[in-house]
Short mmCIF file of C-alpha atoms in Angstrom, two decimals:
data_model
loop_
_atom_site.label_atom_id
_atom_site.label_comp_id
_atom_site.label_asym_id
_atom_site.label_seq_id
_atom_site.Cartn_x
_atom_site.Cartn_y
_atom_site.Cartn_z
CA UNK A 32 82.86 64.23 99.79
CA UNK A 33 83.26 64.82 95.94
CA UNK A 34 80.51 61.94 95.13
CA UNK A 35 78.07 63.16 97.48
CA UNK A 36 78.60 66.59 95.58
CA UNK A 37 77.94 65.17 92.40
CA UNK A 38 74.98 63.29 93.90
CA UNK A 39 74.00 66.84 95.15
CA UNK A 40 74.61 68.99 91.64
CA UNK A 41 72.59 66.40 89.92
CA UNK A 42 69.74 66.46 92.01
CA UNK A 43 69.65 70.15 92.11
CA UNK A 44 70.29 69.85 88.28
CA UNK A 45 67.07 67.33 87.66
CA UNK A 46 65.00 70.24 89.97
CA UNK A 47 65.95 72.99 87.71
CA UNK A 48 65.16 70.70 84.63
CA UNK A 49 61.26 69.91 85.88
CA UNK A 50 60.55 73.71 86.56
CA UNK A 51 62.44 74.39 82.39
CA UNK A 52 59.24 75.65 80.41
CA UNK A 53 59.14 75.03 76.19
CA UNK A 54 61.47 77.88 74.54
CA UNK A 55 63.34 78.30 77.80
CA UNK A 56 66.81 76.48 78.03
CA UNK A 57 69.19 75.95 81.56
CA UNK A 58 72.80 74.83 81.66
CA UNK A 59 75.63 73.65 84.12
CA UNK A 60 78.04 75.96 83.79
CA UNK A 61 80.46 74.95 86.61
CA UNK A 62 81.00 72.91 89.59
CA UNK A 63 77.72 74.40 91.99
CA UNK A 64 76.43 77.04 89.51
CA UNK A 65 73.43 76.84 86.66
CA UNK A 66 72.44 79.15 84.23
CA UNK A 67 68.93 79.81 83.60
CA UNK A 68 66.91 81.41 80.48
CA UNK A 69 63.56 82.08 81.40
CA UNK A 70 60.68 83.74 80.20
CA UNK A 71 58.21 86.29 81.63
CA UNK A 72 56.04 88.88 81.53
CA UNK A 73 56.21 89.85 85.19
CA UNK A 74 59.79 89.53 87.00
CA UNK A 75 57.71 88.09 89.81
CA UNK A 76 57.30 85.11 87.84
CA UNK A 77 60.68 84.53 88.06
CA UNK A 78 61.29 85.37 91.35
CA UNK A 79 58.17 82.75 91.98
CA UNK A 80 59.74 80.13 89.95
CA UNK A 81 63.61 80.46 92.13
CA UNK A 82 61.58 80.01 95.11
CA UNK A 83 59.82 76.92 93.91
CA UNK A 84 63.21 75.31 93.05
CA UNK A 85 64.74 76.87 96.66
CA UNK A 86 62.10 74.78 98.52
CA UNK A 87 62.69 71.43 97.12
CA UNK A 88 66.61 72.17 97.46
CA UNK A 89 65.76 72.85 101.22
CA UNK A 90 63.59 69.53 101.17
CA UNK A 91 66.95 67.24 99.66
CA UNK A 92 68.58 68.82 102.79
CA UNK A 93 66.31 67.42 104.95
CA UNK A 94 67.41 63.90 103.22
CA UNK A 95 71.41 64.48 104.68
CA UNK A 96 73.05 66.68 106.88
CA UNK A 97 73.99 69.29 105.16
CA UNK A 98 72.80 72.65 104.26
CA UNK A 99 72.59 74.08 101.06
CA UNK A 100 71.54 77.68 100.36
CA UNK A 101 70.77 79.05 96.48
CA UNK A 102 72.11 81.77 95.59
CA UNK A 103 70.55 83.35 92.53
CA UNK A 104 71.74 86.47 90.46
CA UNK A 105 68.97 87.78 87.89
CA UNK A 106 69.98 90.02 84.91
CA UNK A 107 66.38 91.02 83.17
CA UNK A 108 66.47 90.95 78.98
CA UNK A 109 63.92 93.22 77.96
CA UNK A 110 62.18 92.57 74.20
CA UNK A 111 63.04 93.47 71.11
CA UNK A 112 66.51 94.85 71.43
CA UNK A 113 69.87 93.59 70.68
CA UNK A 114 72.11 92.16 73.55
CA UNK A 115 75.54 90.84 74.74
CA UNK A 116 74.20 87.51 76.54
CA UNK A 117 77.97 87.38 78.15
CA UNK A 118 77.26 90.65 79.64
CA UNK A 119 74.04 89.50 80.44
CA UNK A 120 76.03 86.58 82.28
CA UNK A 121 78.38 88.61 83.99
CA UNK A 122 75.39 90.82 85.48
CA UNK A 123 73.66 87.80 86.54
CA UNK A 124 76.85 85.98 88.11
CA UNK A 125 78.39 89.96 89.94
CA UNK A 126 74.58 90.19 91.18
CA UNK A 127 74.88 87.15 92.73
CA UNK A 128 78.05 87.56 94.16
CA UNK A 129 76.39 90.77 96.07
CA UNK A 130 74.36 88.27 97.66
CA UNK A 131 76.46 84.65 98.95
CA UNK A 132 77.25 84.52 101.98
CA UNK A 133 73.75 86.58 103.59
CA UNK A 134 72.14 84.25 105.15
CA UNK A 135 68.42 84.38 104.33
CA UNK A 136 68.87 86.29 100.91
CA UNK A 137 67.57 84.25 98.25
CA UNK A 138 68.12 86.55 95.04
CA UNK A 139 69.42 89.51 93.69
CA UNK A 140 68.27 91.29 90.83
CA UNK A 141 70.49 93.71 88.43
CA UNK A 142 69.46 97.33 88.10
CA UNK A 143 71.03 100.56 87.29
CA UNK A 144 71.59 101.52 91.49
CA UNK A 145 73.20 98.08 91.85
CA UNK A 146 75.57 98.86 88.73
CA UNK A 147 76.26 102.52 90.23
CA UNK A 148 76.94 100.60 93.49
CA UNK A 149 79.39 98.09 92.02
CA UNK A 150 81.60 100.78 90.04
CA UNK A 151 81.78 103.06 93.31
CA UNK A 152 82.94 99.75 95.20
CA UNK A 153 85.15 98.98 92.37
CA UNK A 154 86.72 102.39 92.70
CA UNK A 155 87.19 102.46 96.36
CA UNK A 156 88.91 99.05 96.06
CA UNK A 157 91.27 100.53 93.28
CA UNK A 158 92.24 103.51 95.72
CA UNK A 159 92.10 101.60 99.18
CA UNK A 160 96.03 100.29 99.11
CA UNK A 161 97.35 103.58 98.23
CA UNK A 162 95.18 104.94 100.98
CA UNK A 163 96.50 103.00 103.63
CA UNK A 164 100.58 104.15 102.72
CA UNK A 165 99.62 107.68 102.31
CA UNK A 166 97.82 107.41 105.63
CA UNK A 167 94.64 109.10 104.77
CA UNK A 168 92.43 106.98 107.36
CA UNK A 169 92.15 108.95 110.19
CA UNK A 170 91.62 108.23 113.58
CA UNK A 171 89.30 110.29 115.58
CA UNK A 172 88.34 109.63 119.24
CA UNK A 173 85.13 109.67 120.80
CA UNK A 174 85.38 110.49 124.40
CA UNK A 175 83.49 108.50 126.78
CA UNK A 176 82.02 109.26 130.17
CA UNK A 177 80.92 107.19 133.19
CA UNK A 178 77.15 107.84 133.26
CA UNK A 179 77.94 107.75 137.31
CA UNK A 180 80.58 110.19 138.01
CA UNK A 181 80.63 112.06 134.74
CA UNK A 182 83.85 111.70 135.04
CA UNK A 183 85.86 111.14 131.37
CA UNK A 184 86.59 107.00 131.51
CA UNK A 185 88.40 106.35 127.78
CA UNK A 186 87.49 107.17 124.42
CA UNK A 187 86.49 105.00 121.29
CA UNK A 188 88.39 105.32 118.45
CA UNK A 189 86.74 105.81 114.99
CA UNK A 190 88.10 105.97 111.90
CA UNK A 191 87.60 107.94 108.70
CA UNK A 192 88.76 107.71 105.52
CA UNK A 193 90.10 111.20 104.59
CA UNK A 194 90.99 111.25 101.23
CA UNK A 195 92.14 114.28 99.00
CA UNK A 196 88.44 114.79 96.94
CA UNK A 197 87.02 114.30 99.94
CA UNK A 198 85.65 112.03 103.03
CA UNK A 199 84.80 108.44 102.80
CA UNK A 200 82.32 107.81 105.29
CA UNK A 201 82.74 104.19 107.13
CA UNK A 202 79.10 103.06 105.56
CA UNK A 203 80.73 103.11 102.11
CA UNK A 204 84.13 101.61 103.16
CA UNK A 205 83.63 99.57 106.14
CA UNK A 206 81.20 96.99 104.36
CA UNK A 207 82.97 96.35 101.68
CA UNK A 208 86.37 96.06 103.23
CA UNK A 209 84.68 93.20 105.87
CA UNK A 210 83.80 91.54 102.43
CA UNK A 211 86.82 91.45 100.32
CA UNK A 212 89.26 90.89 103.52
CA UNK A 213 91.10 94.57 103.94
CA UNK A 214 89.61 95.43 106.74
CA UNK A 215 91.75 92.89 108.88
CA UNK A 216 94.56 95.27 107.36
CA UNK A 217 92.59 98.30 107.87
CA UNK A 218 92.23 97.28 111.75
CA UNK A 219 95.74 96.23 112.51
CA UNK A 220 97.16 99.74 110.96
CA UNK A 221 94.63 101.71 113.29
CA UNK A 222 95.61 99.66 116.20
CA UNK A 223 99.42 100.75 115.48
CA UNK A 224 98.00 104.38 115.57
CA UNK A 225 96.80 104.40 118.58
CA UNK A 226 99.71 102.34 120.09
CA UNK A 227 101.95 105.25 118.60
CA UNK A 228 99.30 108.10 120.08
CA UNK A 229 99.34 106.28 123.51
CA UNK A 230 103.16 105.94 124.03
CA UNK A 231 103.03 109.50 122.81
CA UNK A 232 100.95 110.42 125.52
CA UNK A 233 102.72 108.63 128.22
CA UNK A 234 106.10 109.78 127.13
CA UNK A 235 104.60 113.72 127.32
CA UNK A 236 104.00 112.79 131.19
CA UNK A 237 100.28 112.39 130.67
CA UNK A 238 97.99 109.62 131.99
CA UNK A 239 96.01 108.24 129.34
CA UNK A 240 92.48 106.82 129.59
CA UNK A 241 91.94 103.30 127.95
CA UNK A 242 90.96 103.68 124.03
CA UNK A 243 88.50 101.15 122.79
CA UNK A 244 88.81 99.42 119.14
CA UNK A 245 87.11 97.16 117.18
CA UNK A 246 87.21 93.91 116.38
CA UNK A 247 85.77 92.38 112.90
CA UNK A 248 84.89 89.08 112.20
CA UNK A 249 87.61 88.84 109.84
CA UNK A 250 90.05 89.20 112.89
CA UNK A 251 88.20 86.38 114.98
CA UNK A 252 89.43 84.31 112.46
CA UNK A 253 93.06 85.03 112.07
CA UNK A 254 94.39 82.11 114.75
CA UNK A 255 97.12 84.37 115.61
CA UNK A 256 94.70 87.66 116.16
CA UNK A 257 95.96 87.28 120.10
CA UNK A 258 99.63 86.74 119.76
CA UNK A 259 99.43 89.98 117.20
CA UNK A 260 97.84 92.68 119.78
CA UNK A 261 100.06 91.73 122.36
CA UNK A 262 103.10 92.27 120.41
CA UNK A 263 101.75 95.30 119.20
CA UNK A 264 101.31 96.64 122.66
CA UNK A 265 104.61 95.48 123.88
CA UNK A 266 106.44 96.67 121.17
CA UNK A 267 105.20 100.53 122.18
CA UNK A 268 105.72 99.13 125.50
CA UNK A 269 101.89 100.20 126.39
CA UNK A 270 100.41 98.70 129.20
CA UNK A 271 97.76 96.35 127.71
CA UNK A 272 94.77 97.46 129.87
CA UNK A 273 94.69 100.91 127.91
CA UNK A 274 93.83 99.19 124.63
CA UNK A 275 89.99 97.56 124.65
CA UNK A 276 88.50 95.19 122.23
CA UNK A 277 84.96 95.69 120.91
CA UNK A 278 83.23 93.40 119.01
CA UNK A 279 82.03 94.87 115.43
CA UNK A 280 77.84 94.29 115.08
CA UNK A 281 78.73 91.84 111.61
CA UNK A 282 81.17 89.95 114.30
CA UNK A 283 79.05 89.40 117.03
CA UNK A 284 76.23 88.15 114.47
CA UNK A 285 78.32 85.86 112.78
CA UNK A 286 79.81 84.66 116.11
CA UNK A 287 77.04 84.78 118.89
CA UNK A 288 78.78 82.54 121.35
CA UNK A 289 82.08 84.84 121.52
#
């Protein structure tokens, strides 16, 4: 509850306080986050220093039952030059954001790759609506064959983003979209494509083989993820056995027991 949060920030807050060094200074900037100014001549000294304050927050967790993981965005200030200290902020905080969420990832530290990363993520996000309306993910399928009879058994559909400089290759889209939520809309407008490509099918007189899609995590937990396929099915009157669910890797990790 909102006391035992307090009781929580404060403790974490008196931690960060005992590892503060003479000419170094820390703040509470809101509700679960803390700025700190530290100095170094090594980043590993740093790096040390989080770790230090990561074990005794894992050691208060052993006090309640909870679990409480840092997250920690670090934005090096090299000497002797001028600087912005609310880029220097923003760095720290967008590093960090790169970061919550992975279990196991402690820290994150700012550097020109992760900057070149975070404006080509930026700019995919800026073209990804218009994308979707002017249909320029493409669905490609994989045929697959019964190791048995060699015999073609369905196909796996894939997507790619084809856009007009060029394709988008799912390890620069894919990621990102299971992070900022558009790929549940990204998966329910390739399932409608392949409903459309199967009634197709049918209608020509042909007998389709089933066509395999995934699932994200992000779908797993939309309540009404179940209710949605099968009216998307019915409503290209498809028979429901010709369109398979696969779990996505980042789903099946996040939910084992699925």
């Amino acid at each position: 509850g909102y006391s035992e949060g307090n009781y929580i920030i404060k403790h974490i807050w008196g931690m960060i306080k005992r590892q503060i060094q003479p000419g170094e200074a820390f703040s509470h900037k809101r509700a679960d986050e803390f700025m700190l100014f530290l100095k170094y001549d090594e980043i590993s000294e740093v790096t040390d220093r989080i770790e230090k304050i990561d074990i005794e927050v894992k050691n208060l967790k052993k006090n309640g039952n909870y679990e409480i993981e840092l997250s920690v965005g670090i934005c090096e200030v090299k000497p002797g030059g001028e600087f912005d200290i609310n880029k220097v902020i923003d760095h720290a905080a967008i590093t960090k954001g790169t970061i919550k969420g992975q279990h196991g990832k402690l820290y994150a530290i700012y550097n020109d790759n992760l900057r070149k990363k975070l404006l080509r993520e930026k700019e995919i996000e800026n073209r990804m609506e218009q994308a979707i309306r002017n249909h320029e993910f493409v669905v490609f399928y994989q045929p697959k064959f019964s190791a048995a009879s060699k015999e073609l058994v369905g196909a796996e559909a894939l997507v790619r983003w084809c856009a007009e400089d060029g394709m988008i290759y799912p390890n620069e889209f894919i990621p990102l979209f299971e992070k900022n939520g558009f790929i549940e809309r990204l998966d329910h407008y390739v399932w409608e494509v392949i409903c459309k490509y199967l009634r197709k099918w049918i209608d020509e007189g042909l007998k389709p083989n089933p066509i395999s899609v995934n699932i994200s995590r992000v779908d797993l937990y939309n309540p009404g993820i179940v209710d949605f396929i099968i009216g998307l099915v019915d409503k290209y009157s498809v028979p429901h056995e010709l369109l398979q669910l696969e779990l996505t890797e980042t789903a099946y990790m996040d939910n084992p027991q699925v």
